[in-house]
Amino acid sequence: MEASWTSIIPFLVVIPIAMITKQVLPGLLLGLLIGSYLISPSIIDGMETMLHYLVQALIDENNIKIIVFLYVFSGLIGMIKSTGGIKGFVETASERITSKKQALFMTYISTIGTFSAPTFRFVTIAPIMKALLKKVKMTTKELGFVIETTATPVIVLIPVATAFVGYMVSVIQISTEQIGGTIDPYTLFIQSIPFNFFAIVIILVGIYLSFFHPSHSDAPTEMDAEEEEDDWHDCHPAVSKDLPDKPWNLLIPIVLVISLTLFLTWWDGQSQGYSLFQAFVKANVLQAMVIALIMTTFLSVVLFMLQRFPLQQLLSSFINGGNELMSVIVLLSVVWGLSSVTDELGFSAFVTSYADWIPAMFITPLLFLFGCIVSYFIGSAWGTWGILMPLGISLSTVADVSMPLVIGAVFASGSFGAFASPLSDDTNTLANILDLEVMDYARFKLKPALIAATISTVLYTTITFVL
């Protein structure tokens, strides 16, 4: 496709608008609209072009599967909440933990069963730790930091059964399609995981501060002191006193969805004639995840109805849960549309023609640092990935830099914003549960986040020489 400088105009609009408004969607929509008018420069034709690309994105088979996965996953979590699964887990765990060491160990080990989404982690772990704050002898900010290092930084490294994996694979897919790539996007995602240096480093920093570093000497804030008298049941609707205590309503669905995902992934691969390890690599993982999730949802409904939960309540909580992710689905749809528009404008060809002057050794670290800045000011990992992944993959092709390395750097930069930004959902959700002032808490964790980002930058610069 012919290279045109106009192909970068949508991105020149998206990034500053997102940073100024602190919202991702307005910038993406304006970028899509401008790109559509560049293709069809008339009032009606431009709007029709924009609608065309949005519709094309939504009727793509893989995109539909991702939307179904996100909606059903969020709906299942909604049912688990309403049937007391999270409340029961929190009650049971809080009764058995009696020391700081046990509480911290519980925080880390519970990742095995609650890694599906950051908010899911927060509403299961934060209330437990909040109830035990006197026993663990930590300030509330330190507690929030430890919890948050086991949320998004862990989840972005897990290749199955999370709310993130479908989206992450999708942004790789739409970006590789722009350059005519034929590599399976899920394989690229797996290969990029070891290069998400920020997530890995911040997890290690969290472990160090949890188990090997003395508690900070600063006195608890006024919020910390007030928190001791609060009832942790009031910190989030998922652990409300009005809900029943049924921990198995959390554990059984989680075990089911993980087990079925692994089994169906293997089944799809072996049915194509591959051996055990190759079966997992060659399988249609997205389809296996969607089917496993749907099967788990049906089985969970049966489980809940056997406990005499009304079907109407289950349906209502499923729909309410699914609707909580509609904003993400809209965001994803616009990202898909914008990617198609910039591809039509010749974005990849432009980058290939005019960006080859950038020294290869600087591409990955600079992309990571730029992504950190963008994600910090917009507060969205998903938005950062959607904006920067097409640019990153195009640059990796131009400079002959390892594509998994660049993909890992883009994911790492978004992870930085999700962790450190005062605008991120993670920061605000956890601060709300723990009764922390958002900006105070964000400032507290910015220093370790910057340390991890600096280490990551050095690693990206070093690894470029090796690869």
Short mmCIF file of C-alpha atoms in Angstrom, two decimals:
data_model
loop_
_atom_site.label_atom_id
_atom_site.label_comp_id
_atom_site.label_asym_id
_atom_site.label_seq_id
_atom_site.Cartn_x
_atom_site.Cartn_y
_atom_site.Cartn_z
CA MET A 1 0.00 0.00 0.00
CA GLU A 2 1.27 3.50 -0.83
CA ALA A 3 3.02 5.28 2.03
CA SER A 4 1.32 8.52 3.04
CA TRP A 5 2.20 10.94 5.82
CA THR A 6 -1.53 11.44 6.39
CA SER A 7 -1.64 7.95 7.91
CA ILE A 8 0.00 9.27 11.10
CA ILE A 9 -2.55 12.08 11.58
CA PRO A 10 -5.04 9.90 13.53
CA PHE A 11 -2.28 8.92 15.99
CA LEU A 12 -1.13 12.53 16.29
CA VAL A 13 -4.69 13.32 17.35
CA VAL A 14 -5.38 10.28 19.56
CA ILE A 15 -2.41 10.54 21.92
CA PRO A 16 -2.59 14.26 22.91
CA ILE A 17 -6.40 14.23 23.15
CA ALA A 18 -6.28 11.17 25.41
CA MET A 19 -3.61 12.78 27.61
CA ILE A 20 -5.44 16.12 27.83
CA THR A 21 -8.90 14.68 28.54
CA LYS A 22 -7.54 11.83 30.73
CA GLN A 23 -9.91 9.60 28.73
CA VAL A 24 -8.96 7.13 26.01
CA LEU A 25 -12.25 6.80 24.14
CA PRO A 26 -12.70 10.45 22.99
CA GLY A 27 -9.22 10.48 21.47
CA LEU A 28 -9.75 7.15 19.71
CA LEU A 29 -13.14 8.22 18.35
CA LEU A 30 -11.77 11.52 17.07
CA GLY A 31 -8.81 9.72 15.49
CA LEU A 32 -11.18 7.27 13.82
CA LEU A 33 -13.39 10.10 12.59
CA ILE A 34 -10.49 12.08 11.15
CA GLY A 35 -9.03 8.97 9.53
CA SER A 36 -12.41 8.21 7.95
CA TYR A 37 -12.63 11.73 6.49
CA LEU A 38 -9.11 11.43 5.11
CA ILE A 39 -10.31 8.36 3.20
CA SER A 40 -13.67 9.85 2.19
CA PRO A 41 -13.45 13.67 2.41
CA SER A 42 -17.11 14.63 2.49
CA ILE A 43 -19.57 15.03 5.37
CA ILE A 44 -21.79 12.04 4.58
CA ASP A 45 -19.14 9.77 3.03
CA GLY A 46 -16.80 10.28 5.98
CA MET A 47 -19.47 9.19 8.44
CA GLU A 48 -20.39 6.23 6.27
CA THR A 49 -16.72 5.19 6.11
CA MET A 50 -16.43 5.40 9.89
CA LEU A 51 -19.54 3.24 10.32
CA HIS A 52 -18.25 0.78 7.72
CA TYR A 53 -15.01 0.16 9.59
CA LEU A 54 -16.76 -0.16 12.94
CA VAL A 55 -19.23 -2.69 11.52
CA GLN A 56 -16.47 -4.64 9.77
CA ALA A 57 -14.61 -4.85 13.05
CA LEU A 58 -17.67 -6.13 14.90
CA ILE A 59 -18.57 -8.84 12.40
CA ASP A 60 -15.10 -10.37 12.27
CA GLU A 61 -15.30 -13.93 13.67
CA ASN A 62 -12.36 -13.64 16.07
CA ASN A 63 -13.47 -10.20 17.24
CA ILE A 64 -16.93 -11.54 18.03
CA LYS A 65 -15.35 -14.35 20.05
CA ILE A 66 -13.34 -11.82 22.06
CA ILE A 67 -16.46 -9.75 22.77
CA VAL A 68 -18.37 -12.87 23.86
CA PHE A 69 -15.47 -13.90 26.08
CA LEU A 70 -15.26 -10.50 27.78
CA TYR A 71 -19.02 -10.19 28.34
CA VAL A 72 -19.56 -13.76 29.55
CA PHE A 73 -16.51 -13.62 31.79
CA SER A 74 -17.71 -10.44 33.47
CA GLY A 75 -21.21 -11.92 33.73
CA LEU A 76 -19.87 -15.04 35.47
CA ILE A 77 -18.04 -12.85 37.99
CA GLY A 78 -21.32 -11.01 38.57
CA MET A 79 -23.08 -14.27 39.45
CA ILE A 80 -20.22 -15.34 41.72
CA LYS A 81 -20.53 -12.04 43.59
CA SER A 82 -24.31 -12.22 44.00
CA THR A 83 -24.25 -15.82 45.24
CA GLY A 84 -21.76 -15.00 48.00
CA GLY A 85 -18.73 -16.67 46.47
CA ILE A 86 -16.37 -13.76 47.09
CA LYS A 87 -17.95 -12.90 50.46
CA GLY A 88 -17.63 -16.52 51.63
CA PHE A 89 -14.00 -16.75 50.52
CA VAL A 90 -13.13 -13.55 52.36
CA GLU A 91 -14.91 -14.63 55.55
CA THR A 92 -13.26 -18.05 55.58
CA ALA A 93 -9.78 -16.73 54.89
CA SER A 94 -9.96 -13.87 57.39
CA GLU A 95 -10.91 -16.27 60.19
CA ARG A 96 -7.84 -18.45 59.62
CA ILE A 97 -5.13 -15.81 59.25
CA THR A 98 -3.53 -14.65 62.50
CA SER A 99 -0.19 -13.06 61.54
CA LYS A 100 1.44 -10.71 59.04
CA LYS A 101 3.44 -13.53 57.48
CA GLN A 102 0.30 -15.63 56.95
CA ALA A 103 -1.57 -12.65 55.54
CA LEU A 104 1.19 -11.81 53.05
CA PHE A 105 1.57 -15.46 52.07
CA MET A 106 -2.19 -15.63 51.53
CA THR A 107 -2.02 -12.54 49.31
CA TYR A 108 0.49 -14.19 47.00
CA ILE A 109 -0.80 -17.77 47.03
CA SER A 110 -4.39 -16.64 46.37
CA THR A 111 -3.25 -15.40 42.96
CA ILE A 112 -3.61 -19.01 41.80
CA GLY A 113 -7.39 -18.80 42.10
CA THR A 114 -8.11 -15.11 41.58
CA PHE A 115 -5.87 -14.07 38.69
CA SER A 116 -8.72 -13.56 36.25
CA ALA A 117 -8.98 -9.75 36.54
CA PRO A 118 -7.50 -6.97 38.71
CA THR A 119 -10.82 -5.93 40.23
CA PHE A 120 -11.54 -9.59 41.01
CA ARG A 121 -8.22 -9.73 42.88
CA PHE A 122 -8.98 -6.55 44.79
CA VAL A 123 -12.44 -7.54 46.01
CA THR A 124 -11.22 -10.95 47.20
CA ILE A 125 -7.91 -9.98 48.83
CA ALA A 126 -8.26 -6.35 49.97
CA PRO A 127 -11.18 -6.98 52.37
CA ILE A 128 -9.27 -9.89 53.98
CA MET A 129 -6.21 -7.73 54.51
CA LYS A 130 -8.31 -4.80 55.64
CA ALA A 131 -9.93 -6.95 58.31
CA LEU A 132 -6.47 -8.03 59.50
CA LEU A 133 -4.74 -4.65 59.33
CA LYS A 134 -4.01 -4.57 63.07
CA LYS A 135 -2.43 -8.01 62.91
CA VAL A 136 -0.25 -7.38 59.87
CA LYS A 137 1.14 -4.11 61.32
CA MET A 138 1.46 -2.29 58.02
CA THR A 139 0.26 1.11 56.91
CA THR A 140 -2.71 0.94 54.59
CA LYS A 141 -0.64 2.36 51.72
CA GLU A 142 1.98 -0.37 52.13
CA LEU A 143 -0.82 -2.91 52.17
CA GLY A 144 -2.30 -1.51 48.97
CA PHE A 145 1.09 -1.60 47.27
CA VAL A 146 1.61 -5.29 48.13
CA ILE A 147 -1.87 -6.19 46.89
CA GLU A 148 -1.49 -4.25 43.66
CA THR A 149 1.80 -5.91 42.72
CA THR A 150 -0.14 -9.20 42.60
CA ALA A 151 -2.89 -7.83 40.33
CA THR A 152 -2.25 -6.39 36.84
CA PRO A 153 1.53 -7.16 36.83
CA VAL A 154 0.73 -10.85 37.43
CA ILE A 155 -2.35 -11.03 35.20
CA VAL A 156 -0.55 -9.67 32.10
CA LEU A 157 1.90 -12.58 32.35
CA ILE A 158 -0.77 -15.31 32.40
CA PRO A 159 -1.69 -16.72 28.96
CA VAL A 160 -5.08 -18.34 29.73
CA ALA A 161 -8.38 -17.68 31.53
CA THR A 162 -7.95 -13.96 32.23
CA ALA A 163 -9.98 -10.93 31.18
CA PHE A 164 -6.82 -9.54 29.55
CA VAL A 165 -5.60 -12.31 27.27
CA GLY A 166 -8.31 -11.97 24.61
CA TYR A 167 -7.73 -8.23 24.28
CA MET A 168 -3.93 -8.57 24.28
CA VAL A 169 -4.01 -11.17 21.52
CA SER A 170 -6.46 -9.02 19.58
CA VAL A 171 -4.25 -5.90 19.54
CA ILE A 172 -1.35 -8.05 18.34
CA GLN A 173 -3.53 -9.54 15.61
CA ILE A 174 -4.78 -6.24 14.21
CA SER A 175 -1.24 -4.82 14.29
CA THR A 176 0.39 -7.76 12.51
CA GLU A 177 -2.36 -7.76 9.89
CA GLN A 178 -1.38 -4.19 8.99
CA ILE A 179 2.12 -5.35 7.99
CA GLY A 180 0.88 -8.49 6.28
CA GLY A 181 2.27 -10.76 9.00
CA THR A 182 1.32 -14.43 9.10
CA ILE A 183 2.60 -15.37 12.57
CA ASP A 184 -0.13 -16.58 14.94
CA PRO A 185 -0.90 -13.65 17.32
CA TYR A 186 -1.33 -15.94 20.33
CA THR A 187 2.12 -17.43 19.69
CA LEU A 188 3.56 -13.91 19.58
CA PHE A 189 1.82 -13.13 22.87
CA ILE A 190 3.35 -16.20 24.51
CA GLN A 191 6.78 -15.26 23.16
CA SER A 192 6.43 -11.67 24.43
CA ILE A 193 5.66 -12.62 28.05
CA PRO A 194 9.33 -12.92 29.18
CA PHE A 195 9.92 -9.41 27.75
CA ASN A 196 7.25 -7.68 29.84
CA PHE A 197 10.07 -6.48 32.07
CA PHE A 198 8.11 -3.93 34.08
CA ALA A 199 5.55 -6.49 35.25
CA ILE A 200 8.29 -8.94 36.23
CA VAL A 201 10.43 -6.34 38.01
CA ILE A 202 7.57 -4.75 39.97
CA ILE A 203 6.48 -8.21 41.17
CA LEU A 204 10.02 -8.82 42.45
CA VAL A 205 10.04 -5.38 44.09
CA GLY A 206 6.75 -6.24 45.78
CA ILE A 207 8.11 -9.55 47.08
CA TYR A 208 11.22 -7.81 48.41
CA LEU A 209 9.26 -5.11 50.19
CA SER A 210 6.82 -7.70 51.57
CA PHE A 211 9.25 -10.22 53.04
CA PHE A 212 12.77 -8.76 53.14
CA HIS A 213 12.41 -5.05 53.80
CA PRO A 214 11.49 -3.51 57.17
CA SER A 215 8.17 -1.69 57.27
CA HIS A 216 8.42 1.99 56.39
CA SER A 217 8.97 4.23 59.36
CA ASP A 218 6.44 6.89 58.43
CA ALA A 219 3.44 6.98 60.72
CA PRO A 220 0.06 5.84 59.46
CA THR A 221 -1.98 8.53 57.77
CA GLU A 222 -5.18 9.82 59.28
CA MET A 223 -7.05 7.52 56.92
CA ASP A 224 -5.04 4.56 58.27
CA ALA A 225 -6.03 5.36 61.84
CA GLU A 226 -9.68 5.80 60.98
CA GLU A 227 -9.74 2.59 59.00
CA GLU A 228 -9.16 0.45 62.09
CA GLU A 229 -12.70 1.09 63.28
CA ASP A 230 -14.34 0.51 59.90
CA ASP A 231 -16.22 -2.67 59.09
CA TRP A 232 -14.57 -4.28 56.07
CA HIS A 233 -18.00 -5.53 54.93
CA ASP A 234 -18.72 -1.96 53.82
CA CYS A 235 -15.66 -1.63 51.57
CA HIS A 236 -17.24 -3.24 48.48
CA PRO A 237 -20.69 -4.59 47.48
CA ALA A 238 -19.14 -8.01 46.70
CA VAL A 239 -18.47 -8.57 50.43
CA SER A 240 -21.63 -6.98 51.80
CA LYS A 241 -23.15 -8.32 55.03
CA ASP A 242 -26.37 -9.03 53.13
CA LEU A 243 -24.73 -11.70 50.96
CA PRO A 244 -24.47 -15.36 51.98
CA ASP A 245 -21.14 -17.00 52.86
CA LYS A 246 -20.49 -19.57 50.14
CA PRO A 247 -16.77 -19.81 49.27
CA TRP A 248 -17.33 -22.82 47.00
CA ASN A 249 -19.37 -20.56 44.70
CA LEU A 250 -16.07 -18.86 43.92
CA LEU A 251 -13.69 -21.80 43.98
CA ILE A 252 -15.69 -24.27 41.85
CA PRO A 253 -16.27 -21.90 38.86
CA ILE A 254 -12.62 -20.77 38.93
CA VAL A 255 -11.31 -24.35 38.98
CA LEU A 256 -13.77 -25.30 36.25
CA VAL A 257 -12.85 -22.50 33.85
CA ILE A 258 -9.10 -23.07 34.26
CA SER A 259 -9.37 -26.87 33.95
CA LEU A 260 -11.71 -26.74 30.95
CA THR A 261 -9.56 -24.14 29.20
CA LEU A 262 -6.45 -26.29 29.54
CA PHE A 263 -8.30 -29.47 28.53
CA LEU A 264 -10.04 -27.94 25.50
CA THR A 265 -6.80 -26.29 24.37
CA TRP A 266 -5.06 -29.66 24.48
CA TRP A 267 -8.06 -31.35 22.84
CA ASP A 268 -8.08 -28.93 19.92
CA GLY A 269 -4.34 -29.37 19.37
CA GLN A 270 -4.28 -33.14 19.65
CA SER A 271 -7.27 -33.44 17.30
CA GLN A 272 -5.02 -31.82 14.68
CA GLY A 273 -2.43 -34.56 15.25
CA TYR A 274 0.06 -32.72 17.47
CA SER A 275 1.93 -34.12 20.47
CA LEU A 276 1.28 -32.91 24.04
CA PHE A 277 3.42 -29.76 24.03
CA GLN A 278 2.78 -28.90 20.38
CA ALA A 279 -0.95 -29.37 20.98
CA PHE A 280 -0.97 -26.38 23.33
CA VAL A 281 1.09 -24.29 20.91
CA LYS A 282 -0.88 -25.09 17.76
CA ALA A 283 -4.40 -25.10 19.25
CA ASN A 284 -7.01 -22.40 18.67
CA VAL A 285 -6.64 -21.05 22.20
CA LEU A 286 -9.20 -18.26 21.86
CA GLN A 287 -11.91 -20.69 20.83
CA ALA A 288 -10.97 -23.07 23.65
CA MET A 289 -11.18 -20.24 26.17
CA VAL A 290 -14.58 -19.08 24.95
CA ILE A 291 -16.07 -22.59 24.95
CA ALA A 292 -14.59 -23.36 28.37
CA LEU A 293 -16.06 -20.15 29.74
CA ILE A 294 -19.51 -20.81 28.30
CA MET A 295 -19.50 -24.37 29.67
CA THR A 296 -18.39 -23.09 33.08
CA THR A 297 -21.18 -20.50 33.07
CA PHE A 298 -23.87 -23.10 32.35
CA LEU A 299 -22.48 -25.48 34.99
CA SER A 300 -22.27 -22.63 37.49
CA VAL A 301 -25.90 -21.70 36.90
CA VAL A 302 -26.86 -25.31 37.67
CA LEU A 303 -24.70 -25.23 40.82
CA PHE A 304 -26.30 -21.99 42.01
CA MET A 305 -29.85 -23.16 41.24
CA LEU A 306 -29.26 -26.34 43.26
CA GLN A 307 -28.59 -23.98 46.17
CA ARG A 308 -32.02 -22.43 45.53
CA PHE A 309 -30.80 -19.14 44.11
CA PRO A 310 -33.63 -17.82 41.87
CA LEU A 311 -32.95 -18.00 38.14
CA GLN A 312 -34.11 -14.40 37.80
CA GLN A 313 -31.45 -13.27 40.29
CA LEU A 314 -28.77 -15.20 38.44
CA LEU A 315 -29.76 -13.74 35.07
CA SER A 316 -29.91 -10.24 36.50
CA SER A 317 -26.47 -10.51 38.12
CA PHE A 318 -25.05 -12.03 34.91
CA ILE A 319 -26.36 -9.16 32.78
CA ASN A 320 -25.28 -6.52 35.29
CA GLY A 321 -21.83 -8.08 35.46
CA GLY A 322 -21.51 -8.28 31.69
CA ASN A 323 -22.66 -4.69 31.27
CA GLU A 324 -19.81 -3.52 33.51
CA LEU A 325 -17.45 -4.42 30.67
CA MET A 326 -19.44 -2.72 27.90
CA SER A 327 -17.17 0.33 28.04
CA VAL A 328 -14.20 -1.96 27.36
CA ILE A 329 -16.03 -3.62 24.47
CA VAL A 330 -16.81 -0.21 22.95
CA LEU A 331 -13.16 0.80 23.40
CA LEU A 332 -11.99 -2.37 21.72
CA SER A 333 -14.39 -1.89 18.79
CA VAL A 334 -13.05 1.63 18.17
CA VAL A 335 -9.45 0.36 18.37
CA TRP A 336 -10.28 -2.25 15.72
CA GLY A 337 -11.90 0.39 13.51
CA LEU A 338 -9.00 2.84 13.92
CA SER A 339 -6.52 0.11 13.05
CA SER A 340 -8.37 -0.65 9.81
CA VAL A 341 -8.56 3.04 8.88
CA THR A 342 -4.84 3.67 9.44
CA ASP A 343 -4.04 0.52 7.50
CA GLU A 344 -6.12 1.84 4.60
CA LEU A 345 -4.20 5.12 4.81
CA GLY A 346 -0.89 3.27 4.51
CA PHE A 347 0.42 3.63 8.06
CA SER A 348 2.69 0.56 7.95
CA ALA A 349 4.12 1.57 4.58
CA PHE A 350 4.80 5.09 5.89
CA VAL A 351 6.62 3.82 8.98
CA THR A 352 8.61 1.40 6.83
CA SER A 353 9.64 4.18 4.43
CA TYR A 354 10.47 6.98 6.86
CA ALA A 355 11.41 5.50 10.23
CA ASP A 356 14.44 3.45 9.23
CA TRP A 357 16.80 6.24 10.43
CA ILE A 358 16.11 5.37 14.09
CA PRO A 359 18.97 3.26 15.54
CA ALA A 360 17.64 -0.23 16.26
CA MET A 361 19.10 -0.29 19.77
CA PHE A 362 16.95 2.69 20.80
CA ILE A 363 13.59 1.61 19.39
CA THR A 364 12.49 -0.72 22.18
CA PRO A 365 13.58 1.38 25.21
CA LEU A 366 12.23 4.60 23.67
CA LEU A 367 8.92 2.93 22.80
CA PHE A 368 8.68 1.64 26.37
CA LEU A 369 9.40 5.06 27.90
CA PHE A 370 6.99 6.82 25.54
CA GLY A 371 4.32 4.25 26.39
CA CYS A 372 4.92 4.78 30.12
CA ILE A 373 4.31 8.51 29.70
CA VAL A 374 1.15 7.95 27.67
CA SER A 375 -0.24 5.30 30.01
CA TYR A 376 0.51 7.39 33.11
CA PHE A 377 -1.43 10.37 31.79
CA ILE A 378 -4.38 8.41 30.40
CA GLY A 379 -4.46 5.79 33.17
CA SER A 380 -5.34 2.92 30.84
CA ALA A 381 -3.21 -0.10 29.98
CA TRP A 382 -5.71 -1.27 27.38
CA GLY A 383 -5.88 2.16 25.75
CA THR A 384 -2.08 2.38 25.62
CA TRP A 385 -1.80 -1.05 24.03
CA GLY A 386 -4.42 -0.21 21.42
CA ILE A 387 -2.71 3.07 20.52
CA LEU A 388 0.92 1.95 20.48
CA MET A 389 0.91 -1.67 19.33
CA PRO A 390 0.49 -0.87 15.60
CA LEU A 391 3.37 1.62 15.84
CA GLY A 392 5.57 -0.81 17.78
CA ILE A 393 5.10 -3.72 15.42
CA SER A 394 5.66 -1.52 12.36
CA LEU A 395 8.89 -0.15 13.88
CA SER A 396 10.09 -3.66 14.74
CA THR A 397 9.68 -4.63 11.09
CA VAL A 398 11.52 -1.56 9.82
CA ALA A 399 14.50 -1.89 12.18
CA ASP A 400 14.57 -5.69 12.22
CA VAL A 401 14.07 -5.72 16.00
CA SER A 402 12.63 -8.81 17.68
CA MET A 403 8.85 -8.56 17.43
CA PRO A 404 8.17 -10.39 20.74
CA LEU A 405 10.58 -7.95 22.43
CA VAL A 406 8.72 -4.91 21.09
CA ILE A 407 5.34 -6.42 21.91
CA GLY A 408 6.55 -7.12 25.45
CA ALA A 409 7.73 -3.49 25.77
CA VAL A 410 4.33 -2.14 24.68
CA PHE A 411 2.54 -4.38 27.17
CA ALA A 412 5.05 -3.35 29.86
CA SER A 413 4.45 0.35 29.24
CA GLY A 414 0.70 -0.10 29.65
CA SER A 415 1.29 -2.13 32.81
CA PHE A 416 3.24 0.83 34.22
CA GLY A 417 0.27 3.17 33.76
CA ALA A 418 -2.22 0.69 35.20
CA PHE A 419 -0.01 0.37 38.28
CA ALA A 420 1.30 3.90 38.81
CA SER A 421 -1.25 6.32 37.35
CA PRO A 422 -3.67 8.08 39.74
CA LEU A 423 -6.21 7.84 36.91
CA SER A 424 -6.09 4.05 36.52
CA ASP A 425 -8.98 1.80 37.53
CA ASP A 426 -6.57 -0.24 39.66
CA THR A 427 -5.45 2.74 41.74
CA ASN A 428 -8.94 4.11 42.24
CA THR A 429 -10.62 0.77 42.98
CA LEU A 430 -8.06 -0.28 45.57
CA ALA A 431 -7.92 3.16 47.17
CA ASN A 432 -11.71 3.07 47.49
CA ILE A 433 -11.72 -0.38 49.12
CA LEU A 434 -8.94 0.53 51.56
CA ASP A 435 -10.29 4.05 52.28
CA LEU A 436 -7.17 5.78 50.95
CA GLU A 437 -6.90 9.23 49.39
CA VAL A 438 -6.20 8.47 45.73
CA MET A 439 -3.45 11.01 45.04
CA ASP A 440 -1.69 10.25 48.33
CA TYR A 441 -1.67 6.54 47.53
CA ALA A 442 -0.55 7.15 43.91
CA ARG A 443 2.38 9.27 45.10
CA PHE A 444 3.37 6.57 47.59
CA LYS A 445 3.76 3.87 44.93
CA LEU A 446 5.22 6.09 42.20
CA LYS A 447 8.82 5.80 43.49
CA PRO A 448 9.01 1.96 43.34
CA ALA A 449 7.18 2.09 39.98
CA LEU A 450 9.82 4.48 38.60
CA ILE A 451 12.61 2.26 39.95
CA ALA A 452 11.06 -0.74 38.18
CA ALA A 453 10.62 1.32 34.97
CA THR A 454 14.28 2.41 35.09
CA ILE A 455 15.47 -1.17 35.52
CA SER A 456 13.18 -2.22 32.66
CA THR A 457 14.62 0.47 30.37
CA VAL A 458 18.15 -0.77 31.07
CA LEU A 459 17.03 -4.32 30.35
CA TYR A 460 15.42 -3.32 27.03
CA THR A 461 18.58 -1.48 25.98
CA THR A 462 20.78 -4.42 26.96
CA ILE A 463 18.65 -7.16 25.45
CA THR A 464 18.63 -5.37 22.06
CA PHE A 465 22.35 -6.11 21.74
CA VAL A 466 21.77 -9.78 22.56
CA LEU A 467 18.92 -10.29 20.11
#
